[in-house]
């Protein structure tokens, strides 16, 4: 499993059927899909990675897959931040809105989802300290 820092800029793909979706991305793009049952999530690596889980070649980004939800029904680009609470405050102050508030991402960090001022859905990730 890649280290938390590998997920500071990532993609997320929702699914209706995890086996079908994982098979699709493995077969079409060669992605590696690794289930993490305790998080109800699947880590995705799209290409070669270092021991720390970081892409080692340009053009690759890692991320995950999750069950489609009403507020999270499309692919999401996730942006790494140092302070997720501050980022959410700034988003709302500048015309964005919180879709899913800060939530624990296992022992790796915190996640949240928001819409920007143009209505685009994006994610935030703050790695755990230490």
PDB file of C-alpha atoms in Angstrom:
ATOM      1  CA  UNK A   1       0.000   0.000   0.000  1.00  0.00           C
ATOM      2  CA  UNK A   2       1.456   3.386  -0.946  1.00  0.00           C
ATOM      3  CA  UNK A   3       2.300   5.903   1.769  1.00  0.00           C
ATOM      4  CA  UNK A   4      -0.245   8.642   2.478  1.00  0.00           C
ATOM      5  CA  UNK A   5       1.834  11.289   0.652  1.00  0.00           C
ATOM      6  CA  UNK A   6       1.258   9.395  -2.597  1.00  0.00           C
ATOM      7  CA  UNK A   7      -2.381  10.512  -2.471  1.00  0.00           C
ATOM      8  CA  UNK A   8      -1.865  14.271  -2.136  1.00  0.00           C
ATOM      9  CA  UNK A   9      -2.768  14.747  -5.807  1.00  0.00           C
ATOM     10  CA  UNK A  10      -4.976  12.001  -7.033  1.00  0.00           C
ATOM     11  CA  UNK A  11      -8.011  10.849  -8.937  1.00  0.00           C
ATOM     12  CA  UNK A  12     -11.055   9.036  -7.628  1.00  0.00           C
ATOM     13  CA  UNK A  13     -13.530   7.037  -9.681  1.00  0.00           C
ATOM     14  CA  UNK A  14     -16.963   6.070  -8.323  1.00  0.00           C
ATOM     15  CA  UNK A  15     -18.449   2.675  -9.179  1.00  0.00           C
ATOM     16  CA  UNK A  16     -21.781   0.900  -9.105  1.00  0.00           C
ATOM     17  CA  UNK A  17     -20.208  -2.582  -9.326  1.00  0.00           C
ATOM     18  CA  UNK A  18     -16.677  -2.757  -7.899  1.00  0.00           C
ATOM     19  CA  UNK A  19     -15.721  -6.023  -9.608  1.00  0.00           C
ATOM     20  CA  UNK A  20     -16.874  -4.756 -13.008  1.00  0.00           C
ATOM     21  CA  UNK A  21     -15.132  -1.382 -12.564  1.00  0.00           C
ATOM     22  CA  UNK A  22     -11.865  -2.849 -11.242  1.00  0.00           C
ATOM     23  CA  UNK A  23     -11.775  -5.361 -14.079  1.00  0.00           C
ATOM     24  CA  UNK A  24     -12.451  -2.624 -16.642  1.00  0.00           C
ATOM     25  CA  UNK A  25      -9.601  -0.378 -15.483  1.00  0.00           C
ATOM     26  CA  UNK A  26      -7.183  -3.293 -15.045  1.00  0.00           C
ATOM     27  CA  UNK A  27      -7.901  -4.681 -18.518  1.00  0.00           C
ATOM     28  CA  UNK A  28      -8.175  -1.416 -20.455  1.00  0.00           C
ATOM     29  CA  UNK A  29      -5.453   0.664 -18.773  1.00  0.00           C
ATOM     30  CA  UNK A  30      -3.374  -1.817 -16.761  1.00  0.00           C
ATOM     31  CA  UNK A  31      -4.207  -0.128 -13.438  1.00  0.00           C
ATOM     32  CA  UNK A  32      -3.586  -1.993 -10.200  1.00  0.00           C
ATOM     33  CA  UNK A  33      -6.631  -1.987  -7.904  1.00  0.00           C
ATOM     34  CA  UNK A  34      -6.160  -2.959  -4.257  1.00  0.00           C
ATOM     35  CA  UNK A  35      -9.156  -3.258  -1.888  1.00  0.00           C
ATOM     36  CA  UNK A  36      -9.007  -1.665   1.560  1.00  0.00           C
ATOM     37  CA  UNK A  37     -12.120  -3.152   3.227  1.00  0.00           C
ATOM     38  CA  UNK A  38     -11.801  -1.218   6.485  1.00  0.00           C
ATOM     39  CA  UNK A  39     -12.101   2.042   4.511  1.00  0.00           C
ATOM     40  CA  UNK A  40     -14.693   0.744   2.011  1.00  0.00           C
ATOM     41  CA  UNK A  41     -12.247   1.976  -0.630  1.00  0.00           C
ATOM     42  CA  UNK A  42      -9.920   0.616  -3.306  1.00  0.00           C
ATOM     43  CA  UNK A  43      -6.464   2.113  -3.891  1.00  0.00           C
ATOM     44  CA  UNK A  44      -5.527   2.561  -7.548  1.00  0.00           C
ATOM     45  CA  UNK A  45      -2.054   2.858  -9.075  1.00  0.00           C
ATOM     46  CA  UNK A  46      -1.990   3.790 -12.743  1.00  0.00           C
ATOM     47  CA  UNK A  47       1.661   3.084 -13.492  1.00  0.00           C
ATOM     48  CA  UNK A  48       5.071   2.361 -11.994  1.00  0.00           C
ATOM     49  CA  UNK A  49       5.601   3.554  -8.417  1.00  0.00           C
ATOM     50  CA  UNK A  50       8.488   3.956  -5.999  1.00  0.00           C
ATOM     51  CA  UNK A  51       8.734   2.125  -2.667  1.00  0.00           C
ATOM     52  CA  UNK A  52       6.894   5.127  -1.178  1.00  0.00           C
ATOM     53  CA  UNK A  53       4.034   4.677  -3.659  1.00  0.00           C
ATOM     54  CA  UNK A  54       4.810   7.787  -5.727  1.00  0.00           C
ATOM     55  CA  UNK A  55       4.601   7.610  -9.539  1.00  0.00           C
ATOM     56  CA  UNK A  56       8.093   7.190 -11.010  1.00  0.00           C
ATOM     57  CA  UNK A  57       7.231   8.282 -14.553  1.00  0.00           C
ATOM     58  CA  UNK A  58       5.514  11.422 -15.880  1.00  0.00           C
ATOM     59  CA  UNK A  59       1.855  11.124 -16.815  1.00  0.00           C
ATOM     60  CA  UNK A  60       0.769   8.791 -14.017  1.00  0.00           C
ATOM     61  CA  UNK A  61      -1.451   9.667 -11.057  1.00  0.00           C
ATOM     62  CA  UNK A  62      -2.680   7.411  -8.268  1.00  0.00           C
ATOM     63  CA  UNK A  63      -5.934   7.439  -6.376  1.00  0.00           C
ATOM     64  CA  UNK A  64      -8.848   5.236  -5.613  1.00  0.00           C
ATOM     65  CA  UNK A  65     -12.311   3.951  -6.289  1.00  0.00           C
ATOM     66  CA  UNK A  66     -15.388   4.152  -4.076  1.00  0.00           C
ATOM     67  CA  UNK A  67     -19.055   3.223  -4.235  1.00  0.00           C
ATOM     68  CA  UNK A  68     -21.065   5.863  -6.079  1.00  0.00           C
ATOM     69  CA  UNK A  69     -23.028   8.154  -3.758  1.00  0.00           C
ATOM     70  CA  UNK A  70     -25.595  10.846  -4.570  1.00  0.00           C
ATOM     71  CA  UNK A  71     -23.149  13.685  -3.848  1.00  0.00           C
ATOM     72  CA  UNK A  72     -20.134  11.816  -5.268  1.00  0.00           C
ATOM     73  CA  UNK A  73     -21.351  10.431  -8.570  1.00  0.00           C
ATOM     74  CA  UNK A  74     -18.557  11.440 -10.962  1.00  0.00           C
ATOM     75  CA  UNK A  75     -14.760  11.161 -11.143  1.00  0.00           C
ATOM     76  CA  UNK A  76     -12.965  13.505  -8.756  1.00  0.00           C
ATOM     77  CA  UNK A  77      -9.577  15.193  -8.816  1.00  0.00           C
ATOM     78  CA  UNK A  78      -8.194  15.481  -5.280  1.00  0.00           C
ATOM     79  CA  UNK A  79      -5.879  18.287  -4.168  1.00  0.00           C
ATOM     80  CA  UNK A  80      -3.425  17.918  -1.286  1.00  0.00           C
ATOM     81  CA  UNK A  81      -3.517  20.668   1.361  1.00  0.00           C
ATOM     82  CA  UNK A  82      -1.665  21.326   4.616  1.00  0.00           C
ATOM     83  CA  UNK A  83      -4.793  22.358   6.554  1.00  0.00           C
ATOM     84  CA  UNK A  84      -8.100  20.954   5.333  1.00  0.00           C
ATOM     85  CA  UNK A  85     -10.171  23.055   7.764  1.00  0.00           C
ATOM     86  CA  UNK A  86      -8.571  26.267   6.501  1.00  0.00           C
ATOM     87  CA  UNK A  87      -9.009  25.185   2.877  1.00  0.00           C
ATOM     88  CA  UNK A  88     -12.732  24.517   3.438  1.00  0.00           C
ATOM     89  CA  UNK A  89     -13.147  27.963   5.047  1.00  0.00           C
ATOM     90  CA  UNK A  90     -11.402  29.611   2.076  1.00  0.00           C
ATOM     91  CA  UNK A  91     -13.500  27.632  -0.411  1.00  0.00           C
ATOM     92  CA  UNK A  92     -16.739  28.818   1.176  1.00  0.00           C
ATOM     93  CA  UNK A  93     -15.477  32.411   1.514  1.00  0.00           C
ATOM     94  CA  UNK A  94     -14.726  32.521  -2.221  1.00  0.00           C
ATOM     95  CA  UNK A  95     -18.001  31.147  -3.550  1.00  0.00           C
ATOM     96  CA  UNK A  96     -17.460  27.395  -3.293  1.00  0.00           C
ATOM     97  CA  UNK A  97     -19.440  24.967  -1.142  1.00  0.00           C
ATOM     98  CA  UNK A  98     -18.704  21.924   1.003  1.00  0.00           C
ATOM     99  CA  UNK A  99     -20.268  18.720  -0.364  1.00  0.00           C
ATOM    100  CA  UNK A 100     -18.856  16.271   2.212  1.00  0.00           C
ATOM    101  CA  UNK A 101     -17.180  17.737   5.315  1.00  0.00           C
ATOM    102  CA  UNK A 102     -13.836  16.658   6.731  1.00  0.00           C
ATOM    103  CA  UNK A 103     -13.733  12.920   7.429  1.00  0.00           C
ATOM    104  CA  UNK A 104     -11.081  10.551   8.738  1.00  0.00           C
ATOM    105  CA  UNK A 105      -9.210   8.565   6.073  1.00  0.00           C
ATOM    106  CA  UNK A 106      -8.055   5.713   8.292  1.00  0.00           C
ATOM    107  CA  UNK A 107      -4.791   6.595  10.000  1.00  0.00           C
ATOM    108  CA  UNK A 108      -3.458   8.234   6.808  1.00  0.00           C
ATOM    109  CA  UNK A 109      -5.197  11.607   7.038  1.00  0.00           C
ATOM    110  CA  UNK A 110      -8.400  13.483   6.270  1.00  0.00           C
ATOM    111  CA  UNK A 111     -10.570  13.932   3.192  1.00  0.00           C
ATOM    112  CA  UNK A 112     -13.360  16.306   2.170  1.00  0.00           C
ATOM    113  CA  UNK A 113     -15.257  17.125  -1.028  1.00  0.00           C
ATOM    114  CA  UNK A 114     -16.325  20.514  -2.345  1.00  0.00           C
ATOM    115  CA  UNK A 115     -17.736  22.343  -5.343  1.00  0.00           C
ATOM    116  CA  UNK A 116     -15.715  25.230  -6.663  1.00  0.00           C
ATOM    117  CA  UNK A 117     -17.232  28.568  -7.730  1.00  0.00           C
ATOM    118  CA  UNK A 118     -18.029  27.022 -11.133  1.00  0.00           C
ATOM    119  CA  UNK A 119     -19.880  24.002  -9.716  1.00  0.00           C
ATOM    120  CA  UNK A 120     -17.075  21.468 -10.305  1.00  0.00           C
ATOM    121  CA  UNK A 121     -16.751  18.668  -7.756  1.00  0.00           C
ATOM    122  CA  UNK A 122     -13.238  18.271  -6.309  1.00  0.00           C
ATOM    123  CA  UNK A 123     -11.652  16.594  -3.305  1.00  0.00           C
ATOM    124  CA  UNK A 124      -9.236  17.663  -0.606  1.00  0.00           C
ATOM    125  CA  UNK A 125      -6.674  15.514   1.199  1.00  0.00           C
ATOM    126  CA  UNK A 126      -4.624  16.345   4.296  1.00  0.00           C
ATOM    127  CA  UNK A 127      -2.012  13.757   5.251  1.00  0.00           C
ATOM    128  CA  UNK A 128      -1.750  12.785   8.910  1.00  0.00           C
ATOM    129  CA  UNK A 129       1.110  14.428  10.800  1.00  0.00           C
ATOM    130  CA  UNK A 130       4.131  12.392  11.737  1.00  0.00           C
TER     131      UNK A 130
END
